[in-house]
mmCIF file of C-alpha atoms in Angstrom:
data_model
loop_
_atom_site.group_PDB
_atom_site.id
_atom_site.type_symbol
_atom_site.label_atom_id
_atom_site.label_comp_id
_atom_site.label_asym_id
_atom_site.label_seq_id
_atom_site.Cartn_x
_atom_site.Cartn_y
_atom_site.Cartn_z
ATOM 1 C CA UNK A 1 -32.461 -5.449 -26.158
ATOM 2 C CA UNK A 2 -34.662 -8.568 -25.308
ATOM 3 C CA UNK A 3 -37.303 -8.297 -22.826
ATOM 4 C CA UNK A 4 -38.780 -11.674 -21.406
ATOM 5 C CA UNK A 5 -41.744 -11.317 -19.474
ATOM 6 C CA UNK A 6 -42.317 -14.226 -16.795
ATOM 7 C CA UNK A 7 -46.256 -14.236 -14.909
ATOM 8 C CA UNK A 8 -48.305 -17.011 -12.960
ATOM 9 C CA UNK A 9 -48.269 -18.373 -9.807
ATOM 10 C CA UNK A 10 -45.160 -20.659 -8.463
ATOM 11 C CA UNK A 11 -41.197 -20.750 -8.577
ATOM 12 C CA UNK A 12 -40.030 -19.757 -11.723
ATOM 13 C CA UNK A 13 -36.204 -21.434 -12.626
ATOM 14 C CA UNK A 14 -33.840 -19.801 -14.960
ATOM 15 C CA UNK A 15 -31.117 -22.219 -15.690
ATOM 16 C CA UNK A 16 -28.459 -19.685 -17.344
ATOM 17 C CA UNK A 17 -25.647 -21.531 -19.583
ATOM 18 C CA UNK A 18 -28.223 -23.629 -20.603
ATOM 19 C CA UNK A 19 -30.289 -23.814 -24.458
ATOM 20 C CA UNK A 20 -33.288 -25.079 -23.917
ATOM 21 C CA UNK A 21 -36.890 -23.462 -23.164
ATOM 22 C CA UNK A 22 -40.014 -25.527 -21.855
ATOM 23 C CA UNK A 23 -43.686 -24.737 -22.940
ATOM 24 C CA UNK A 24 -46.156 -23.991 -20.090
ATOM 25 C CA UNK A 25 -47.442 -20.525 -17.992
ATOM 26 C CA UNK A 26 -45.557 -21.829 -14.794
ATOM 27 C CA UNK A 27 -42.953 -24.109 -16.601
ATOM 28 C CA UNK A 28 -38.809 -23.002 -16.220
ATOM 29 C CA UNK A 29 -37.114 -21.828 -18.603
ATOM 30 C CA UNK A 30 -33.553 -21.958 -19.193
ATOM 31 C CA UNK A 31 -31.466 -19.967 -21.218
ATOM 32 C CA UNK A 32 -27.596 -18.505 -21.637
ATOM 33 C CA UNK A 33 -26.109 -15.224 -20.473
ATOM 34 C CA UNK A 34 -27.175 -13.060 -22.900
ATOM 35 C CA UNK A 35 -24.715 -11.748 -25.293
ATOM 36 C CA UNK A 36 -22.410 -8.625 -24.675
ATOM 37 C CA UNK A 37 -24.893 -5.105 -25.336
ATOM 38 C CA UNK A 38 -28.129 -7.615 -24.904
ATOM 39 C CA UNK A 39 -29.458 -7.487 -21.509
ATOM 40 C CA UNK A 40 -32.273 -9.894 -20.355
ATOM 41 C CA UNK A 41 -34.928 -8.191 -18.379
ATOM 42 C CA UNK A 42 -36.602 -10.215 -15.546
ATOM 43 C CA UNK A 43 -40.050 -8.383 -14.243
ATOM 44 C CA UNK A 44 -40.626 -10.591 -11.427
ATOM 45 C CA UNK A 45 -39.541 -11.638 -8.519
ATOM 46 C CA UNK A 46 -38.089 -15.297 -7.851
ATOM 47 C CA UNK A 47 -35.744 -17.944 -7.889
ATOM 48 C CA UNK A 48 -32.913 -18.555 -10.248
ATOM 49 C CA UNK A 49 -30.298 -20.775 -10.943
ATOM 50 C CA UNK A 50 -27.375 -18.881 -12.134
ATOM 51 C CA UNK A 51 -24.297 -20.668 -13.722
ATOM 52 C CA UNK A 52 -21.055 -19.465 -12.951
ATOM 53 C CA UNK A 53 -18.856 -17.448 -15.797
ATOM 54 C CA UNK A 54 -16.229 -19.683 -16.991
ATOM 55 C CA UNK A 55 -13.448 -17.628 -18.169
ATOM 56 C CA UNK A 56 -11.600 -14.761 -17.041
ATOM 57 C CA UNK A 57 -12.650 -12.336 -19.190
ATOM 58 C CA UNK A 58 -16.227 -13.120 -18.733
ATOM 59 C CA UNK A 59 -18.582 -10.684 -16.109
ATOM 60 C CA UNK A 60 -21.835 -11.445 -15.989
ATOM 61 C CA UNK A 61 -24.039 -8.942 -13.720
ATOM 62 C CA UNK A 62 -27.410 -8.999 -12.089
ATOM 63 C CA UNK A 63 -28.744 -5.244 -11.320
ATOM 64 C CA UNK A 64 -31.796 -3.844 -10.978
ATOM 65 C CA UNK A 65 -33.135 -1.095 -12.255
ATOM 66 C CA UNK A 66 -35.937 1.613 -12.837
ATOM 67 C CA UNK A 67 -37.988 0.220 -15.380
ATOM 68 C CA UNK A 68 -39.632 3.058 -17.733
ATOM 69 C CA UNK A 69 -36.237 4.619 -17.868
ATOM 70 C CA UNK A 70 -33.204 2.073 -17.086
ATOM 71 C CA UNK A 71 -31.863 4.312 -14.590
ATOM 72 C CA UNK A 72 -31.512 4.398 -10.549
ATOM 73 C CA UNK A 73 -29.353 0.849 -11.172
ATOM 74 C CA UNK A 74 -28.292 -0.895 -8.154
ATOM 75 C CA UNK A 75 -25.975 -3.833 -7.871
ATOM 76 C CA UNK A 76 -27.656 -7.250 -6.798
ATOM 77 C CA UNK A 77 -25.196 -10.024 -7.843
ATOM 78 C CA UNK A 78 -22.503 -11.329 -9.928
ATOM 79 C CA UNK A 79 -20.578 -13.810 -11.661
ATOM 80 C CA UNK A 80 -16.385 -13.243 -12.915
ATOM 81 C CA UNK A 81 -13.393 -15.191 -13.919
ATOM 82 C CA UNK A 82 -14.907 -18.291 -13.410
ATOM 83 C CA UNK A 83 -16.329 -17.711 -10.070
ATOM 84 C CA UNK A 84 -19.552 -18.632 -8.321
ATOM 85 C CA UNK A 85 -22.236 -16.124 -8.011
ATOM 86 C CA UNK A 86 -21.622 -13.292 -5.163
ATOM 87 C CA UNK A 87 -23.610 -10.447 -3.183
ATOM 88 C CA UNK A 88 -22.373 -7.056 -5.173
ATOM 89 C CA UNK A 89 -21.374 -4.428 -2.572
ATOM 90 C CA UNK A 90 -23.953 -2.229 -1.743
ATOM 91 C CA UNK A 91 -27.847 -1.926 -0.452
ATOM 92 C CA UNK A 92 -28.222 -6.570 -1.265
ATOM 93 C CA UNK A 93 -25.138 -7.390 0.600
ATOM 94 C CA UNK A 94 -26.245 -5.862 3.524
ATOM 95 C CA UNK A 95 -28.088 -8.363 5.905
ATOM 96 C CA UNK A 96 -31.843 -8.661 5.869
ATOM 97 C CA UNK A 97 -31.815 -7.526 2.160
ATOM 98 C CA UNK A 98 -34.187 -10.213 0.889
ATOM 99 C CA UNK A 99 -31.385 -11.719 -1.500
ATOM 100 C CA UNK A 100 -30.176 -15.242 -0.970
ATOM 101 C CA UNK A 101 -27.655 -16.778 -2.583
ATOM 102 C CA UNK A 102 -26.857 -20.393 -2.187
ATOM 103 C CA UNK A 103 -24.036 -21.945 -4.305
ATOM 104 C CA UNK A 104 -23.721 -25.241 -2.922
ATOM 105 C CA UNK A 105 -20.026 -25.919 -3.601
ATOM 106 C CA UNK A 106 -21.339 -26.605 -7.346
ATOM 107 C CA UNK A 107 -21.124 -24.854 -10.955
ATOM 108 C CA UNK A 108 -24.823 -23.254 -10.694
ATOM 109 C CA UNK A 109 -26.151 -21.107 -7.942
ATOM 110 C CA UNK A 110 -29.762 -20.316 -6.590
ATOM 111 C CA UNK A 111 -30.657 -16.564 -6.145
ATOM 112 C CA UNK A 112 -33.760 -15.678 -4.198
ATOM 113 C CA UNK A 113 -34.565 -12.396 -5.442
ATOM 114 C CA UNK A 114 -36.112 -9.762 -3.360
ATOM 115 C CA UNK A 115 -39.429 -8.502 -4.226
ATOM 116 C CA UNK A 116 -39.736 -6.016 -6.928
ATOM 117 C CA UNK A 117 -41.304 -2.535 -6.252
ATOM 118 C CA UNK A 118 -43.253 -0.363 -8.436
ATOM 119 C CA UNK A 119 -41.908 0.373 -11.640
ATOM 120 C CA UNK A 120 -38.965 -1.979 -11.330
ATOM 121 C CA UNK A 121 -37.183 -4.844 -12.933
ATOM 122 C CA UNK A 122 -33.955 -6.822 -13.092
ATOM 123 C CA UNK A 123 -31.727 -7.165 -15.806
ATOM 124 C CA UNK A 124 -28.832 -9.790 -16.738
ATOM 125 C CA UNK A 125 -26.080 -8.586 -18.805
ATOM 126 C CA UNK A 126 -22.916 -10.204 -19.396
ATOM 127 C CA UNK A 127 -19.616 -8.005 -20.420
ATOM 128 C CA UNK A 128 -16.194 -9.191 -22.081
ATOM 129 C CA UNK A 129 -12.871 -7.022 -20.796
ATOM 130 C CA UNK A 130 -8.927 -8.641 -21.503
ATOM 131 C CA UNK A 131 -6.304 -8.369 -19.029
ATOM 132 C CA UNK A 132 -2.642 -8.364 -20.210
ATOM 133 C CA UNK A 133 -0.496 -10.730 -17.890
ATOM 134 C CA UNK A 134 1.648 -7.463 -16.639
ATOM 135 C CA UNK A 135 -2.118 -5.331 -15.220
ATOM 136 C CA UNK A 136 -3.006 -8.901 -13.825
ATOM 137 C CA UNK A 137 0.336 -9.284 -12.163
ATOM 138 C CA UNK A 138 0.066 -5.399 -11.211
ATOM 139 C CA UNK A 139 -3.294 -5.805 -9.654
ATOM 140 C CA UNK A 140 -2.605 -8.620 -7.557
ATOM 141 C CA UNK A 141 0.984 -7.100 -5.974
ATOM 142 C CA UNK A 142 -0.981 -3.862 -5.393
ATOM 143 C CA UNK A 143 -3.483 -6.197 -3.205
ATOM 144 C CA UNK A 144 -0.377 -7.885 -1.538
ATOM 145 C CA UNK A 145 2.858 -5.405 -1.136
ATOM 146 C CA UNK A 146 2.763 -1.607 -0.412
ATOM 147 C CA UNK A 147 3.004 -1.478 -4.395
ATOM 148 C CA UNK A 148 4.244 -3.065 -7.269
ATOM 149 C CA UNK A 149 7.245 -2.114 -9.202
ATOM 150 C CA UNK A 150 8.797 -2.700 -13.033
ATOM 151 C CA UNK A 151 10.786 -5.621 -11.058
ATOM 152 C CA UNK A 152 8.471 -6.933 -9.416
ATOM 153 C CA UNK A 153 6.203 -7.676 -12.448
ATOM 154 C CA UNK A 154 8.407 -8.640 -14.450
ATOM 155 C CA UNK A 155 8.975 -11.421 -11.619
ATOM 156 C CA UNK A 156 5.510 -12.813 -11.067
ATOM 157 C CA UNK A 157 5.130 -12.637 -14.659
ATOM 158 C CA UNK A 158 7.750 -14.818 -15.386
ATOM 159 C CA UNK A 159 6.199 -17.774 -13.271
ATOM 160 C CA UNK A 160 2.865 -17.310 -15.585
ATOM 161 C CA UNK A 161 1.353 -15.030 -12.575
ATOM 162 C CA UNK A 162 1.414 -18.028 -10.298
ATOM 163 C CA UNK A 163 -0.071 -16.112 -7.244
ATOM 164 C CA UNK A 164 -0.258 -19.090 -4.743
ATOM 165 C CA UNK A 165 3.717 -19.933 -5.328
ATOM 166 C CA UNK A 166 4.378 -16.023 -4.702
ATOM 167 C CA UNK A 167 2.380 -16.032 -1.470
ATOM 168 C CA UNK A 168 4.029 -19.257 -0.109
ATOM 169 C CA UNK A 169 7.095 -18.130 -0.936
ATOM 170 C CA UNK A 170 6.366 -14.942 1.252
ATOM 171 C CA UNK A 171 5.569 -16.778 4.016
ATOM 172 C CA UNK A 172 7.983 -19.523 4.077
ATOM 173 C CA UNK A 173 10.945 -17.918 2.171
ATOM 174 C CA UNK A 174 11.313 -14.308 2.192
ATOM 175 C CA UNK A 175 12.891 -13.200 5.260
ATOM 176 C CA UNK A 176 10.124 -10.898 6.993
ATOM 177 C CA UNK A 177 10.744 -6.533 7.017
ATOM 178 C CA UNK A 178 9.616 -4.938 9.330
ATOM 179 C CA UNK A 179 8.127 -1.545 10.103
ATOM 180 C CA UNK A 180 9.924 0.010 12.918
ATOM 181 C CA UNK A 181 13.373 -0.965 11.414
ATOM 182 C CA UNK A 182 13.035 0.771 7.998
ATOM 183 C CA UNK A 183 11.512 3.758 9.526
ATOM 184 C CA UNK A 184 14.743 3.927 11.867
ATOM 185 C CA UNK A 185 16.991 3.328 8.716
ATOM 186 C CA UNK A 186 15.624 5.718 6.638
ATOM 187 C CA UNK A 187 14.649 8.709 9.430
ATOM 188 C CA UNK A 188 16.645 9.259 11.604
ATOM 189 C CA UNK A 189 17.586 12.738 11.324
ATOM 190 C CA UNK A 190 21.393 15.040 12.571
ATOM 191 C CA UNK A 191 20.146 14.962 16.299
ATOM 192 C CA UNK A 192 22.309 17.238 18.282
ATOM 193 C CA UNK A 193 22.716 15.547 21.324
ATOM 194 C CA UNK A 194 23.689 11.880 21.677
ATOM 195 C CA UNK A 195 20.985 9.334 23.211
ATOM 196 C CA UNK A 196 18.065 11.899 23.032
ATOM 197 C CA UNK A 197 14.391 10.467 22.707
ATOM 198 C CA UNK A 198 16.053 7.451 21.920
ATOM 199 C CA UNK A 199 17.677 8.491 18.757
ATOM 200 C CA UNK A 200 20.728 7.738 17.216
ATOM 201 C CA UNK A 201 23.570 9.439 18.416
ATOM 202 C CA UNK A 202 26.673 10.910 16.390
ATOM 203 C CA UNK A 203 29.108 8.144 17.846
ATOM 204 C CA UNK A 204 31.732 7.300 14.848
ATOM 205 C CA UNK A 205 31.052 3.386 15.709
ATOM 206 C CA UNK A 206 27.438 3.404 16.209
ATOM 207 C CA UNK A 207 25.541 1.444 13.730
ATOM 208 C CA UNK A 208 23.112 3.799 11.514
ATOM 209 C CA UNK A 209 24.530 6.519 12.817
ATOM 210 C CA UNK A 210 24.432 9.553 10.063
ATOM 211 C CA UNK A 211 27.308 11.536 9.433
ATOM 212 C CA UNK A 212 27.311 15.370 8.816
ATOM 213 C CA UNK A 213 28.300 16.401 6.084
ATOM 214 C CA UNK A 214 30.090 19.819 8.320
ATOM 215 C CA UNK A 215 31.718 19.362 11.176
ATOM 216 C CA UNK A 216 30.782 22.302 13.168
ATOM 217 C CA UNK A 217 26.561 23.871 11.831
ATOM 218 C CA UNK A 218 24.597 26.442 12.732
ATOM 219 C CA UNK A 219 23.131 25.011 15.394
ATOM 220 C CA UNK A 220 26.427 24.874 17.464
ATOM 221 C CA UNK A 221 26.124 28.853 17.593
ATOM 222 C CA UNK A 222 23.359 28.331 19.451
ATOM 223 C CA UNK A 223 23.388 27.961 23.380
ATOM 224 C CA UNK A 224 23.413 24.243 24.962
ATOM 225 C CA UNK A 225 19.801 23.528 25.282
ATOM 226 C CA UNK A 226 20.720 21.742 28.458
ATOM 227 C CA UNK A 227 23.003 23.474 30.578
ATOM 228 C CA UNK A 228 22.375 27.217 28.772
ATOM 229 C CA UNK A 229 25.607 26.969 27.855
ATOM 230 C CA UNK A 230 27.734 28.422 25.096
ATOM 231 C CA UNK A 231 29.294 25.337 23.145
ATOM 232 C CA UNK A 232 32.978 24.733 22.780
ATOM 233 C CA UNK A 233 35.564 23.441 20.323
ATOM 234 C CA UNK A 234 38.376 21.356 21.331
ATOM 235 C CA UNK A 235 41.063 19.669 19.044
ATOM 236 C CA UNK A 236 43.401 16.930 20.213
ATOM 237 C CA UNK A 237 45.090 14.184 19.649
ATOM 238 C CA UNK A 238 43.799 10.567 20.767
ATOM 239 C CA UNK A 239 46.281 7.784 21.195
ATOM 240 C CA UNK A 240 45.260 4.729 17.977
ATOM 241 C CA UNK A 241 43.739 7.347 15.907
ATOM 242 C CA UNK A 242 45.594 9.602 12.994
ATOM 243 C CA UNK A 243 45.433 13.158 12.624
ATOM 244 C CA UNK A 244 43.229 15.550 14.973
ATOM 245 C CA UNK A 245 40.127 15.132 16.822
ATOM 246 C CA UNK A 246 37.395 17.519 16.868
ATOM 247 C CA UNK A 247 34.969 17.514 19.772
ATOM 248 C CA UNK A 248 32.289 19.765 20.833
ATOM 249 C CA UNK A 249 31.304 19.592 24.336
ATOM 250 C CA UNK A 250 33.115 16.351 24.617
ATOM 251 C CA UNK A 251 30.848 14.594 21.785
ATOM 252 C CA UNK A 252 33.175 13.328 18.690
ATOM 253 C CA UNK A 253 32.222 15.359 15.404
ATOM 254 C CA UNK A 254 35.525 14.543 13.045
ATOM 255 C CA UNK A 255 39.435 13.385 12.260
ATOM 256 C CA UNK A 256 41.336 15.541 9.782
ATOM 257 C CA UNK A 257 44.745 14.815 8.826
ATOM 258 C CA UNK A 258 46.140 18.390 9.337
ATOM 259 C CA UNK A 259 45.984 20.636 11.946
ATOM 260 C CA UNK A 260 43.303 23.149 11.515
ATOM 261 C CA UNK A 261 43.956 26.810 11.227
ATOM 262 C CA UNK A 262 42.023 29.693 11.659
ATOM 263 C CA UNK A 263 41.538 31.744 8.295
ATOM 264 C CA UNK A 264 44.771 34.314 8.999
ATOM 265 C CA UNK A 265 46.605 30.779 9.094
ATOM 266 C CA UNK A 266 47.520 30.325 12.962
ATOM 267 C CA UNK A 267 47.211 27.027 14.247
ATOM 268 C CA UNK A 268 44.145 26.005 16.759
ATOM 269 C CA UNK A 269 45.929 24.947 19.856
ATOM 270 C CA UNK A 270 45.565 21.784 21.330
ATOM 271 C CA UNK A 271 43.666 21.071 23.984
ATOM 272 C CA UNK A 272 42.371 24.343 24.223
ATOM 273 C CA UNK A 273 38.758 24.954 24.379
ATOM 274 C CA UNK A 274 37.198 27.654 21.959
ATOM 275 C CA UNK A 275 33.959 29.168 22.189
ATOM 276 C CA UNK A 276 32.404 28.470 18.656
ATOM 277 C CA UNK A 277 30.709 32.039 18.990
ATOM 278 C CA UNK A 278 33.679 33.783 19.486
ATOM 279 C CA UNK A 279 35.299 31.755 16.329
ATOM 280 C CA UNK A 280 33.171 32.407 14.157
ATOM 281 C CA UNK A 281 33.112 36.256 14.930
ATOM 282 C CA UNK A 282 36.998 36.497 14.415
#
């Protein structure tokens, strides 16, 4: 690990990305990001000029730390992708922190580090990671969309991950979703009772409606929660419509082509109402 030690009195200017190193107690000196597993310590407090990463696989971090033991790091700044210099999340990005950063719309930014304490120093460390095009594509959809999918990868891939086409084409394209109707598509459960809470009732023609897959369930053994009521059966005939009608209480349940029949064979009559409780009993 390298350890530069900076003293005297003034500003003292690190120009990272930069090769060159002045003479002098109080001149600048300028130097690169150090190499991946060779921090550069900084002892004192001051103002540097940072340049930005250039690649995406480059990181370059500014922490500091305890110094006898390199522990008790906290985040101060950073450089990725080819990014200015930024506040890292945590204890320096809160306001009144001490740490300035000032990027000027150009390729090098001034930090104004906060004042070191007892037993502390900075340190500079760059790091090198690779992301394959499908985790980039991955990361950004699971930023964007409720998640990504195989599909969905495979699609932004395919344009060379071009995020800003993908966003205008959301916005400008894509027809919009929306909330409330997939959560009526997809929950609408068998409500026993037509028009209730504003639910879907079991109307053949109703659009969304859900469809038992009995006509007559346990729940029609059950009184009317309403009137208190035992529930009835009746079968008939409706003029337009083949076969036989089954209603309970007057609310549609099915059409089947035959007449039904209890199980000793006899017909249900037509037009006759049946207590379902009494049905099921014989």
């Amino acid at each position: 690990m390298s350890r530069h030690i900076f003293s005297g009195s003034g500003a003292i200017t690190f120009a990272l990305l930069l090769a060159t190193t002045t003479g002098g107690a109080d001149a600048a000196t300028s130097y690169t990001c150090p190499p991946v597993d060779t921090p550069t310590v900084i002892t004192e407090a001051t103002t540097v000029t940072l340049g930005s990463t250039t690649a995406k696989s480059e990181l370059c971090t500014l922490t500091r730390r305890q110094a006898s033991s390199g522990a008790r790091r906290v985040p101060v700044a950073r450089s990725y992708a080819g990014r200015s210099w930024e506040k890292s999340a945590g204890l320096f990005a809160r306001s009144g922190s001490g740490l300035v950063v000032d990027c000027g719309g150009g390729t090098e930014c001034d930090l104004t580090l906060p004042t070191l304490g007892e037993d502390q120093e900075y340190v500079l460390e760059s790091f090198s990671y690779d992301v394959t095009a499908d985790a980039e594509a991955a990361r950004f959809l699971e930023q964007a969309t409720f998640g990504p999918t195989r599909e969905s990868i495979d699609e932004l891939v395919a344009t060379s991950n071009n995020f800003a086409s993908w966003i205008h084409t959301q916005m400008y394209t894509t027809p919009a979703s929306y909330h409330r109707e997939f959560l009526r598509r997809n929950t609408h459960p068998k409500f026993e009772y037509s028009y209730t809470t504003a639910a879907v009732g079991p109307r053949p023609c109703e659009q969304y409606s859900r469809w038992r897959k009995y006509a007559i369930t346990s729940r029609d053994l059950m009184d009317d929660r309403n009137t208190a009521r035992q529930k009835h059966l009746m079968i008939k005939q409706v003029e337009g419509v083949t076969g036989y009608v089954w209603l309970v209480d007057g609310t549609f349940r099915t059409v089947t082509q035959d007449q039904p029949t209890f199980t000793d064979g006899s017909l249900l009559q037509l037009d006759k109402r049946y207590r379902i409780d009494e049905m099921k009993r014989s």
